[in-house]
Amino acid sequence: MAEGSIHKGLVGVLADETAISKVDPEKRRLTYRGYPVDQLAEKCSFEEVAYLLFNGELPTSAKLKAFEKAERAARELTRDQIAMIKLFPKSAHPMDTIRTAVSYLGTREVAWGGEPAKADLARGLDLLAKIPTMIATDFRFRSGKPRIKPNPKLSFAANFFHMCFGKVPPDNVVKAFDISLTCYAEHSFNASTFADRVIASTRADIYSSITGAIGALKGPLHGGANEAVMDMLSEIGSAKRAEKWLRPRIAKKQLVMGFGHRVYRWGDSRVPIMRRCLEELSDWAGDRRWIEISDVLENIMVGEKKIYPNLDFPSGPVYYLMGFPINLYTPIFVAARITGWVAHYLEQNADNQLIRPLSAYTGPTDRDVTPINKR
Ligand code: COA
């Protein structure tokens, strides 16, 4: 057996250093490059946050202008990229289509890890610009509608509504979406970012790392939870039914989606920001059903189990009220988290060591191979 103890799920393991973000569960605080996420969400656009994560500093207005110009110019897809998206089975989950579409982008060139950061930053910007277009194009085709071209006059957040629905909602709704992107942008060594870094550590290219990260994000214990939350709220249907729905689940020790977190034990620092967005969106849409169900669940889970909601709990209904279909919520998470993934890909490459843990072997030992005719 290998020496040392096993850290199943790598619980409590410090795998490396990072200067990108800090999760402080004691203070219930999250910072990106030293800036509190609530200040970034309130005072900055998602584009500024993307610039910060990519470059380490907030942009000046001239630098932001140049960054926005480059992002807007790179949004459009080529004909073959559009044709490929058209070919996807309409029954495929949008996480599978965005994973495949990102992988396809990687076939345009032969790239390797450890190339100058400038080259990977340019690829990162291209991914940031094209991922929303690929998600929206796939959404339009699967709804039997023609695609809508990206509009370079619109912000990142507004353009996504435009490409999905052909119209942009009022400013407060666009701002709530922009805030959600900032909240989802980065979160230290979560499972998908760690997958990104593991692949980067082999000196594979950025597209391989991001494709792997998208695969890891899909699962309902990670990014897929925002979809699972909305499925759960829809199944409950009304605040009246919520307690009756929850009690047997608690008794049977079943998971309640949108609650719990590996790092935060006393609440997710991003929840108050998204909760405010949920309040605003519920009033805007004139639909308080989801917030009322959420309150019943939260009161019981926190009051009796001391298990707190995570970001996916308010963001699921926020995206619902914005009109997005449920299976688009985790792809939206991809559109935001690409910023953190790119930053981690660069950081891993700048000071790389192959990530290769040990395992404790528990299978049979000391066996001799008998010839096939004697088995
Ligand atoms: N519903 C019910 N019970 C939960 C729970 C949830 N969502 N999350 C944790 N618990 C319970 C566990 O059953 C366990 O109870 P026990 O000690 O009696 O066995 C205890 O809390 C500790 O949970 P554990 O599974 O060890 O925590 P973890 O760090 O391995 O898991 C998550 C963290 C996020 C995977 C887990 O909380 C979860 O599956 N949540 C639901 C999915 C979700 O919302 N994911 C998004 C994360 S941002």
mmCIF file of C-alpha atoms in Angstrom, residues 36-329:
data_model
loop_
_atom_site.group_PDB
_atom_site.id
_atom_site.type_symbol
_atom_site.label_atom_id
_atom_site.label_comp_id
_atom_site.label_asym_id
_atom_site.label_seq_id
_atom_site.Cartn_x
_atom_site.Cartn_y
_atom_site.Cartn_z
ATOM 1 C CA PRO A 36 -14.364 41.322 -3.191
ATOM 2 C CA VAL A 37 -16.762 39.685 -5.638
ATOM 3 C CA ASP A 38 -19.729 41.732 -4.392
ATOM 4 C CA GLN A 39 -17.905 44.990 -5.233
ATOM 5 C CA LEU A 40 -16.928 43.638 -8.657
ATOM 6 C CA ALA A 41 -20.507 42.522 -9.333
ATOM 7 C CA GLU A 42 -21.906 45.893 -8.367
ATOM 8 C CA LYS A 43 -19.314 48.302 -9.746
ATOM 9 C CA CYS A 44 -17.846 46.509 -12.788
ATOM 10 C CA SER A 45 -19.138 44.952 -15.977
ATOM 11 C CA PHE A 46 -18.459 41.260 -16.646
ATOM 12 C CA GLU A 47 -16.007 42.376 -19.351
ATOM 13 C CA GLU A 48 -13.967 44.254 -16.715
ATOM 14 C CA VAL A 49 -13.987 41.156 -14.510
ATOM 15 C CA ALA A 50 -12.879 39.006 -17.458
ATOM 16 C CA TYR A 51 -10.020 41.435 -18.102
ATOM 17 C CA LEU A 52 -9.079 41.315 -14.409
ATOM 18 C CA LEU A 53 -8.995 37.521 -14.349
ATOM 19 C CA PHE A 54 -7.034 37.285 -17.595
ATOM 20 C CA ASN A 55 -4.497 40.030 -16.791
ATOM 21 C CA GLY A 56 -4.355 40.349 -13.005
ATOM 22 C CA GLU A 57 -5.385 44.040 -12.892
ATOM 23 C CA LEU A 58 -8.590 45.975 -13.515
ATOM 24 C CA PRO A 59 -8.425 47.760 -16.878
ATOM 25 C CA THR A 60 -8.096 51.493 -17.462
ATOM 26 C CA SER A 61 -10.905 52.827 -19.667
ATOM 27 C CA ALA A 62 -8.603 52.724 -22.734
ATOM 28 C CA LYS A 63 -7.624 49.124 -22.018
ATOM 29 C CA LEU A 64 -11.234 48.110 -21.442
ATOM 30 C CA LYS A 65 -12.250 49.719 -24.731
ATOM 31 C CA ALA A 66 -9.585 47.742 -26.604
ATOM 32 C CA PHE A 67 -10.555 44.515 -24.800
ATOM 33 C CA GLU A 68 -14.265 45.008 -25.573
ATOM 34 C CA LYS A 69 -13.464 45.808 -29.204
ATOM 35 C CA ALA A 70 -11.461 42.597 -29.569
ATOM 36 C CA GLU A 71 -14.128 40.490 -27.812
ATOM 37 C CA ARG A 72 -16.933 41.935 -29.954
ATOM 38 C CA ALA A 73 -14.919 41.412 -33.155
ATOM 39 C CA ALA A 74 -14.322 37.735 -32.345
ATOM 40 C CA ARG A 75 -17.938 36.748 -31.583
ATOM 41 C CA GLU A 76 -19.001 35.579 -35.038
ATOM 42 C CA LEU A 77 -18.595 31.924 -36.023
ATOM 43 C CA THR A 78 -17.305 30.573 -39.315
ATOM 44 C CA ARG A 79 -19.576 28.706 -41.707
ATOM 45 C CA ASP A 80 -18.153 25.327 -40.782
ATOM 46 C CA GLN A 81 -18.632 26.021 -37.064
ATOM 47 C CA ILE A 82 -22.276 26.909 -37.689
ATOM 48 C CA ALA A 83 -22.741 23.849 -39.919
ATOM 49 C CA MET A 84 -21.290 21.609 -37.226
ATOM 50 C CA ILE A 85 -23.693 22.988 -34.595
ATOM 51 C CA LYS A 86 -26.565 22.367 -37.001
ATOM 52 C CA LEU A 87 -25.547 18.711 -37.169
ATOM 53 C CA PHE A 88 -25.879 18.093 -33.422
ATOM 54 C CA PRO A 89 -28.824 15.867 -32.496
ATOM 55 C CA LYS A 90 -31.640 18.064 -31.199
ATOM 56 C CA SER A 91 -31.975 15.705 -28.254
ATOM 57 C CA ALA A 92 -28.386 16.325 -27.091
ATOM 58 C CA HIS A 93 -27.880 18.180 -23.841
ATOM 59 C CA PRO A 94 -26.532 21.712 -24.545
ATOM 60 C CA MET A 95 -23.576 20.962 -22.246
ATOM 61 C CA ASP A 96 -22.584 18.168 -24.626
ATOM 62 C CA THR A 97 -22.934 20.431 -27.643
ATOM 63 C CA ILE A 98 -20.901 23.290 -26.146
ATOM 64 C CA ARG A 99 -18.233 20.802 -25.006
ATOM 65 C CA THR A 100 -17.999 19.423 -28.552
ATOM 66 C CA ALA A 101 -18.099 22.867 -30.170
ATOM 67 C CA VAL A 102 -15.217 24.089 -27.968
ATOM 68 C CA SER A 103 -13.263 20.947 -28.801
ATOM 69 C CA TYR A 104 -13.883 21.651 -32.504
ATOM 70 C CA LEU A 105 -12.381 25.146 -32.116
ATOM 71 C CA GLY A 106 -9.200 23.372 -31.072
ATOM 72 C CA THR A 107 -8.894 21.693 -34.473
ATOM 73 C CA ARG A 108 -8.109 25.001 -36.209
ATOM 74 C CA GLU A 109 -4.459 24.868 -35.194
ATOM 75 C CA VAL A 110 -1.968 22.572 -33.510
ATOM 76 C CA ALA A 111 -1.303 24.148 -30.127
ATOM 77 C CA TRP A 112 0.617 22.931 -27.080
ATOM 78 C CA GLY A 113 0.880 23.910 -23.464
ATOM 79 C CA GLY A 114 3.740 26.122 -22.380
ATOM 80 C CA GLU A 115 3.487 28.418 -25.408
ATOM 81 C CA PRO A 116 3.944 32.155 -24.653
ATOM 82 C CA ALA A 117 1.122 33.427 -22.441
ATOM 83 C CA LYS A 118 0.265 36.016 -25.106
ATOM 84 C CA ALA A 119 -0.787 33.264 -27.534
ATOM 85 C CA ASP A 120 -2.999 31.556 -24.942
ATOM 86 C CA LEU A 121 -4.490 34.879 -23.825
ATOM 87 C CA ALA A 122 -5.526 35.496 -27.442
ATOM 88 C CA ARG A 123 -7.070 32.005 -27.576
ATOM 89 C CA GLY A 124 -8.793 32.671 -24.253
ATOM 90 C CA LEU A 125 -10.323 35.896 -25.575
ATOM 91 C CA ASP A 126 -11.525 34.044 -28.680
ATOM 92 C CA LEU A 127 -13.153 31.366 -26.499
ATOM 93 C CA LEU A 128 -14.770 34.038 -24.310
ATOM 94 C CA ALA A 129 -16.220 35.712 -27.415
ATOM 95 C CA LYS A 130 -17.364 32.581 -29.257
ATOM 96 C CA ILE A 131 -18.793 30.403 -26.468
ATOM 97 C CA PRO A 132 -21.992 32.494 -26.054
ATOM 98 C CA THR A 133 -22.493 32.544 -29.843
ATOM 99 C CA MET A 134 -22.131 28.756 -29.989
ATOM 100 C CA ILE A 135 -24.569 28.268 -27.085
ATOM 101 C CA ALA A 136 -27.138 30.654 -28.592
ATOM 102 C CA THR A 137 -26.749 29.206 -32.111
ATOM 103 C CA ASP A 138 -27.363 25.695 -30.796
ATOM 104 C CA PHE A 139 -30.353 26.957 -28.780
ATOM 105 C CA ARG A 140 -31.906 28.583 -31.849
ATOM 106 C CA PHE A 141 -31.392 25.525 -34.067
ATOM 107 C CA ARG A 142 -32.809 23.126 -31.496
ATOM 108 C CA SER A 143 -35.867 25.400 -31.194
ATOM 109 C CA GLY A 144 -36.303 25.152 -34.985
ATOM 110 C CA LYS A 145 -35.454 28.853 -35.440
ATOM 111 C CA PRO A 146 -32.830 30.607 -37.574
ATOM 112 C CA ARG A 147 -29.717 31.788 -35.794
ATOM 113 C CA ILE A 148 -29.286 35.410 -34.817
ATOM 114 C CA LYS A 149 -25.896 36.959 -35.525
ATOM 115 C CA PRO A 150 -23.997 38.552 -32.642
ATOM 116 C CA ASN A 151 -24.410 42.311 -32.397
ATOM 117 C CA PRO A 152 -21.050 44.062 -31.858
ATOM 118 C CA LYS A 153 -22.825 47.156 -30.544
ATOM 119 C CA LEU A 154 -24.086 45.257 -27.500
ATOM 120 C CA SER A 155 -22.342 44.365 -24.251
ATOM 121 C CA PHE A 156 -21.431 40.728 -23.562
ATOM 122 C CA ALA A 157 -24.553 40.254 -21.388
ATOM 123 C CA ALA A 158 -26.999 42.116 -23.647
ATOM 124 C CA ASN A 159 -25.689 40.349 -26.749
ATOM 125 C CA PHE A 160 -26.476 36.939 -25.257
ATOM 126 C CA PHE A 161 -30.160 37.865 -24.827
ATOM 127 C CA HIS A 162 -30.143 39.283 -28.353
ATOM 128 C CA MET A 163 -28.684 36.087 -29.863
ATOM 129 C CA CYS A 164 -31.107 33.833 -27.929
ATOM 130 C CA PHE A 165 -34.355 35.809 -28.194
ATOM 131 C CA GLY A 166 -33.839 38.538 -30.801
ATOM 132 C CA LYS A 167 -34.474 41.212 -28.179
ATOM 133 C CA VAL A 168 -32.790 42.643 -25.121
ATOM 134 C CA PRO A 169 -34.719 43.002 -21.837
ATOM 135 C CA PRO A 170 -34.648 46.153 -19.631
ATOM 136 C CA ASP A 171 -31.332 47.299 -18.153
ATOM 137 C CA ASN A 172 -31.995 45.890 -14.672
ATOM 138 C CA VAL A 173 -32.493 42.394 -16.124
ATOM 139 C CA VAL A 174 -29.325 42.657 -18.229
ATOM 140 C CA LYS A 175 -27.444 43.899 -15.136
ATOM 141 C CA ALA A 176 -28.724 40.925 -13.098
ATOM 142 C CA PHE A 177 -27.451 38.587 -15.828
ATOM 143 C CA ASP A 178 -24.120 40.422 -15.892
ATOM 144 C CA ILE A 179 -23.891 40.047 -12.082
ATOM 145 C CA SER A 180 -24.566 36.314 -12.360
ATOM 146 C CA LEU A 181 -21.696 36.003 -14.859
ATOM 147 C CA THR A 182 -19.355 37.777 -12.449
ATOM 148 C CA CYS A 183 -20.469 35.498 -9.604
ATOM 149 C CA TYR A 184 -19.871 32.400 -11.738
ATOM 150 C CA ALA A 185 -16.557 33.608 -13.208
ATOM 151 C CA GLU A 186 -14.081 32.076 -10.774
ATOM 152 C CA HIS A 187 -13.906 29.979 -7.614
ATOM 153 C CA SER A 188 -10.367 28.665 -6.955
ATOM 154 C CA PHE A 189 -9.734 24.902 -7.217
ATOM 155 C CA ASN A 190 -13.299 23.702 -7.847
ATOM 156 C CA ALA A 191 -13.669 20.401 -9.743
ATOM 157 C CA SER A 192 -13.799 21.825 -13.282
ATOM 158 C CA THR A 193 -10.915 24.240 -12.692
ATOM 159 C CA PHE A 194 -8.880 21.436 -11.182
ATOM 160 C CA ALA A 195 -9.665 19.283 -14.245
ATOM 161 C CA ASP A 196 -8.510 22.224 -16.398
ATOM 162 C CA ARG A 197 -5.247 22.405 -14.409
ATOM 163 C CA VAL A 198 -4.669 18.643 -14.470
ATOM 164 C CA ILE A 199 -4.909 18.663 -18.270
ATOM 165 C CA ALA A 200 -2.775 21.828 -18.505
ATOM 166 C CA SER A 201 -0.129 20.128 -16.335
ATOM 167 C CA THR A 202 0.472 17.565 -19.102
ATOM 168 C CA ARG A 203 1.370 20.481 -21.410
ATOM 169 C CA ALA A 204 -1.753 19.858 -23.482
ATOM 170 C CA ASP A 205 -3.296 22.800 -25.352
ATOM 171 C CA ILE A 206 -5.861 25.219 -23.912
ATOM 172 C CA TYR A 207 -8.741 23.716 -25.924
ATOM 173 C CA SER A 208 -8.139 20.269 -24.419
ATOM 174 C CA SER A 209 -8.086 21.780 -20.935
ATOM 175 C CA ILE A 210 -11.292 23.777 -21.438
ATOM 176 C CA THR A 211 -13.069 20.818 -23.067
ATOM 177 C CA GLY A 212 -12.203 18.692 -20.025
ATOM 178 C CA ALA A 213 -13.301 21.453 -17.663
ATOM 179 C CA ILE A 214 -16.703 21.677 -19.399
ATOM 180 C CA GLY A 215 -17.106 17.913 -18.953
ATOM 181 C CA ALA A 216 -16.432 18.265 -15.227
ATOM 182 C CA LEU A 217 -18.811 21.217 -14.889
ATOM 183 C CA LYS A 218 -21.726 19.255 -16.336
ATOM 184 C CA GLY A 219 -22.281 17.059 -13.290
ATOM 185 C CA PRO A 220 -25.115 17.963 -10.897
ATOM 186 C CA LEU A 221 -22.749 17.972 -7.912
ATOM 187 C CA HIS A 222 -20.941 20.887 -9.612
ATOM 188 C CA GLY A 223 -22.243 23.220 -12.352
ATOM 189 C CA GLY A 224 -25.221 21.065 -13.277
ATOM 190 C CA ALA A 225 -26.755 21.962 -9.908
ATOM 191 C CA ASN A 226 -28.311 25.192 -11.242
ATOM 192 C CA GLU A 227 -30.446 23.112 -13.643
ATOM 193 C CA ALA A 228 -31.204 20.535 -10.949
ATOM 194 C CA VAL A 229 -32.382 23.325 -8.614
ATOM 195 C CA MET A 230 -34.923 24.580 -11.149
ATOM 196 C CA ASP A 231 -36.114 21.028 -11.869
ATOM 197 C CA MET A 232 -36.605 20.610 -8.120
ATOM 198 C CA LEU A 233 -38.468 23.916 -7.681
ATOM 199 C CA SER A 234 -40.694 23.064 -10.665
ATOM 200 C CA GLU A 235 -41.450 19.625 -9.216
ATOM 201 C CA ILE A 236 -42.429 21.203 -5.869
ATOM 202 C CA GLY A 237 -44.590 23.723 -7.723
ATOM 203 C CA SER A 238 -45.819 25.862 -4.814
ATOM 204 C CA ALA A 239 -44.698 27.086 -1.373
ATOM 205 C CA LYS A 240 -47.624 25.184 0.163
ATOM 206 C CA ARG A 241 -46.141 21.870 -0.984
ATOM 207 C CA ALA A 242 -42.528 22.645 -0.153
ATOM 208 C CA GLU A 243 -42.307 21.394 3.442
ATOM 209 C CA LYS A 244 -44.171 18.167 2.627
ATOM 210 C CA TRP A 245 -41.780 17.605 -0.284
ATOM 211 C CA LEU A 246 -38.660 18.277 1.783
ATOM 212 C CA ARG A 247 -39.293 16.362 5.032
ATOM 213 C CA PRO A 248 -39.130 12.810 3.643
ATOM 214 C CA ARG A 249 -36.000 13.742 1.686
ATOM 215 C CA ILE A 250 -34.259 14.923 4.819
ATOM 216 C CA ALA A 251 -35.390 11.776 6.647
ATOM 217 C CA LYS A 252 -33.993 9.568 3.874
ATOM 218 C CA LYS A 253 -30.764 11.642 3.777
ATOM 219 C CA GLN A 254 -31.332 12.467 0.117
ATOM 220 C CA LEU A 255 -29.527 15.388 -1.507
ATOM 221 C CA VAL A 256 -31.398 18.653 -1.821
ATOM 222 C CA MET A 257 -29.966 20.429 -4.834
ATOM 223 C CA GLY A 258 -28.490 23.891 -4.416
ATOM 224 C CA PHE A 259 -27.472 23.248 -0.797
ATOM 225 C CA GLY A 260 -24.094 22.453 0.689
ATOM 226 C CA HIS A 261 -20.576 23.221 -0.423
ATOM 227 C CA ARG A 262 -17.174 21.602 -0.055
ATOM 228 C CA VAL A 263 -15.490 24.807 1.097
ATOM 229 C CA TYR A 264 -18.218 27.010 2.577
ATOM 230 C CA ARG A 265 -19.732 25.530 5.693
ATOM 231 C CA TRP A 266 -21.561 28.643 6.911
ATOM 232 C CA GLY A 267 -22.907 29.992 3.660
ATOM 233 C CA ASP A 268 -21.740 30.821 0.145
ATOM 234 C CA SER A 269 -20.405 34.390 -0.189
ATOM 235 C CA ARG A 270 -22.105 34.816 -3.562
ATOM 236 C CA VAL A 271 -25.616 33.937 -2.381
ATOM 237 C CA PRO A 272 -26.596 37.369 -0.930
ATOM 238 C CA ILE A 273 -25.736 39.062 -4.270
ATOM 239 C CA MET A 274 -27.761 36.574 -6.321
ATOM 240 C CA ARG A 275 -30.583 36.595 -3.796
ATOM 241 C CA ARG A 276 -30.948 40.352 -4.393
ATOM 242 C CA CYS A 277 -31.115 39.627 -8.136
ATOM 243 C CA LEU A 278 -33.774 36.980 -7.502
ATOM 244 C CA GLU A 279 -35.843 39.507 -5.498
ATOM 245 C CA GLU A 280 -35.534 42.035 -8.327
ATOM 246 C CA LEU A 281 -36.334 39.532 -11.079
ATOM 247 C CA SER A 282 -39.322 38.097 -9.168
ATOM 248 C CA ASP A 283 -40.812 41.583 -8.859
ATOM 249 C CA TRP A 284 -39.995 42.428 -12.470
ATOM 250 C CA ALA A 285 -41.624 39.232 -13.745
ATOM 251 C CA GLY A 286 -44.500 39.451 -11.237
ATOM 252 C CA ASP A 287 -43.797 35.852 -10.228
ATOM 253 C CA ARG A 288 -42.818 35.260 -6.600
ATOM 254 C CA ARG A 289 -43.566 31.522 -6.648
ATOM 255 C CA TRP A 290 -39.939 30.424 -6.858
ATOM 256 C CA ILE A 291 -38.677 32.742 -4.173
ATOM 257 C CA GLU A 292 -41.471 31.606 -1.856
ATOM 258 C CA ILE A 293 -40.652 27.915 -2.382
ATOM 259 C CA SER A 294 -36.948 28.719 -1.939
ATOM 260 C CA ASP A 295 -37.622 30.425 1.395
ATOM 261 C CA VAL A 296 -39.428 27.393 2.807
ATOM 262 C CA LEU A 297 -36.594 25.061 1.755
ATOM 263 C CA GLU A 298 -33.880 27.394 3.033
ATOM 264 C CA ASN A 299 -35.524 27.946 6.422
ATOM 265 C CA ILE A 300 -35.719 24.220 7.080
ATOM 266 C CA MET A 301 -32.309 23.285 5.615
ATOM 267 C CA VAL A 302 -30.486 26.047 7.495
ATOM 268 C CA GLY A 303 -32.611 26.015 10.657
ATOM 269 C CA GLU A 304 -32.587 22.263 11.182
ATOM 270 C CA LYS A 305 -29.684 20.864 9.160
ATOM 271 C CA LYS A 306 -27.278 23.826 9.207
ATOM 272 C CA ILE A 307 -26.762 23.226 5.467
ATOM 273 C CA TYR A 308 -26.713 26.516 3.561
ATOM 274 C CA PRO A 309 -27.724 27.354 -0.010
ATOM 275 C CA ASN A 310 -24.986 27.733 -2.628
ATOM 276 C CA LEU A 311 -24.901 30.065 -5.668
ATOM 277 C CA ASP A 312 -26.896 27.633 -7.807
ATOM 278 C CA PHE A 313 -29.900 27.919 -5.490
ATOM 279 C CA PRO A 314 -30.840 31.519 -6.368
ATOM 280 C CA SER A 315 -29.313 31.495 -9.874
ATOM 281 C CA GLY A 316 -31.541 28.649 -11.144
ATOM 282 C CA PRO A 317 -34.776 30.636 -10.649
ATOM 283 C CA VAL A 318 -33.055 33.872 -11.765
ATOM 284 C CA TYR A 319 -32.321 32.313 -15.173
ATOM 285 C CA TYR A 320 -35.847 30.875 -15.296
ATOM 286 C CA LEU A 321 -37.370 34.325 -14.749
ATOM 287 C CA MET A 322 -35.126 35.704 -17.507
ATOM 288 C CA GLY A 323 -36.752 33.227 -19.889
ATOM 289 C CA PHE A 324 -33.887 30.799 -20.471
ATOM 290 C CA PRO A 325 -34.785 27.116 -20.840
ATOM 291 C CA ILE A 326 -33.493 25.034 -17.936
ATOM 292 C CA ASN A 327 -30.916 23.114 -19.978
ATOM 293 C CA LEU A 328 -29.168 26.391 -20.849
ATOM 294 C CA TYR A 329 -28.255 27.271 -17.243
#
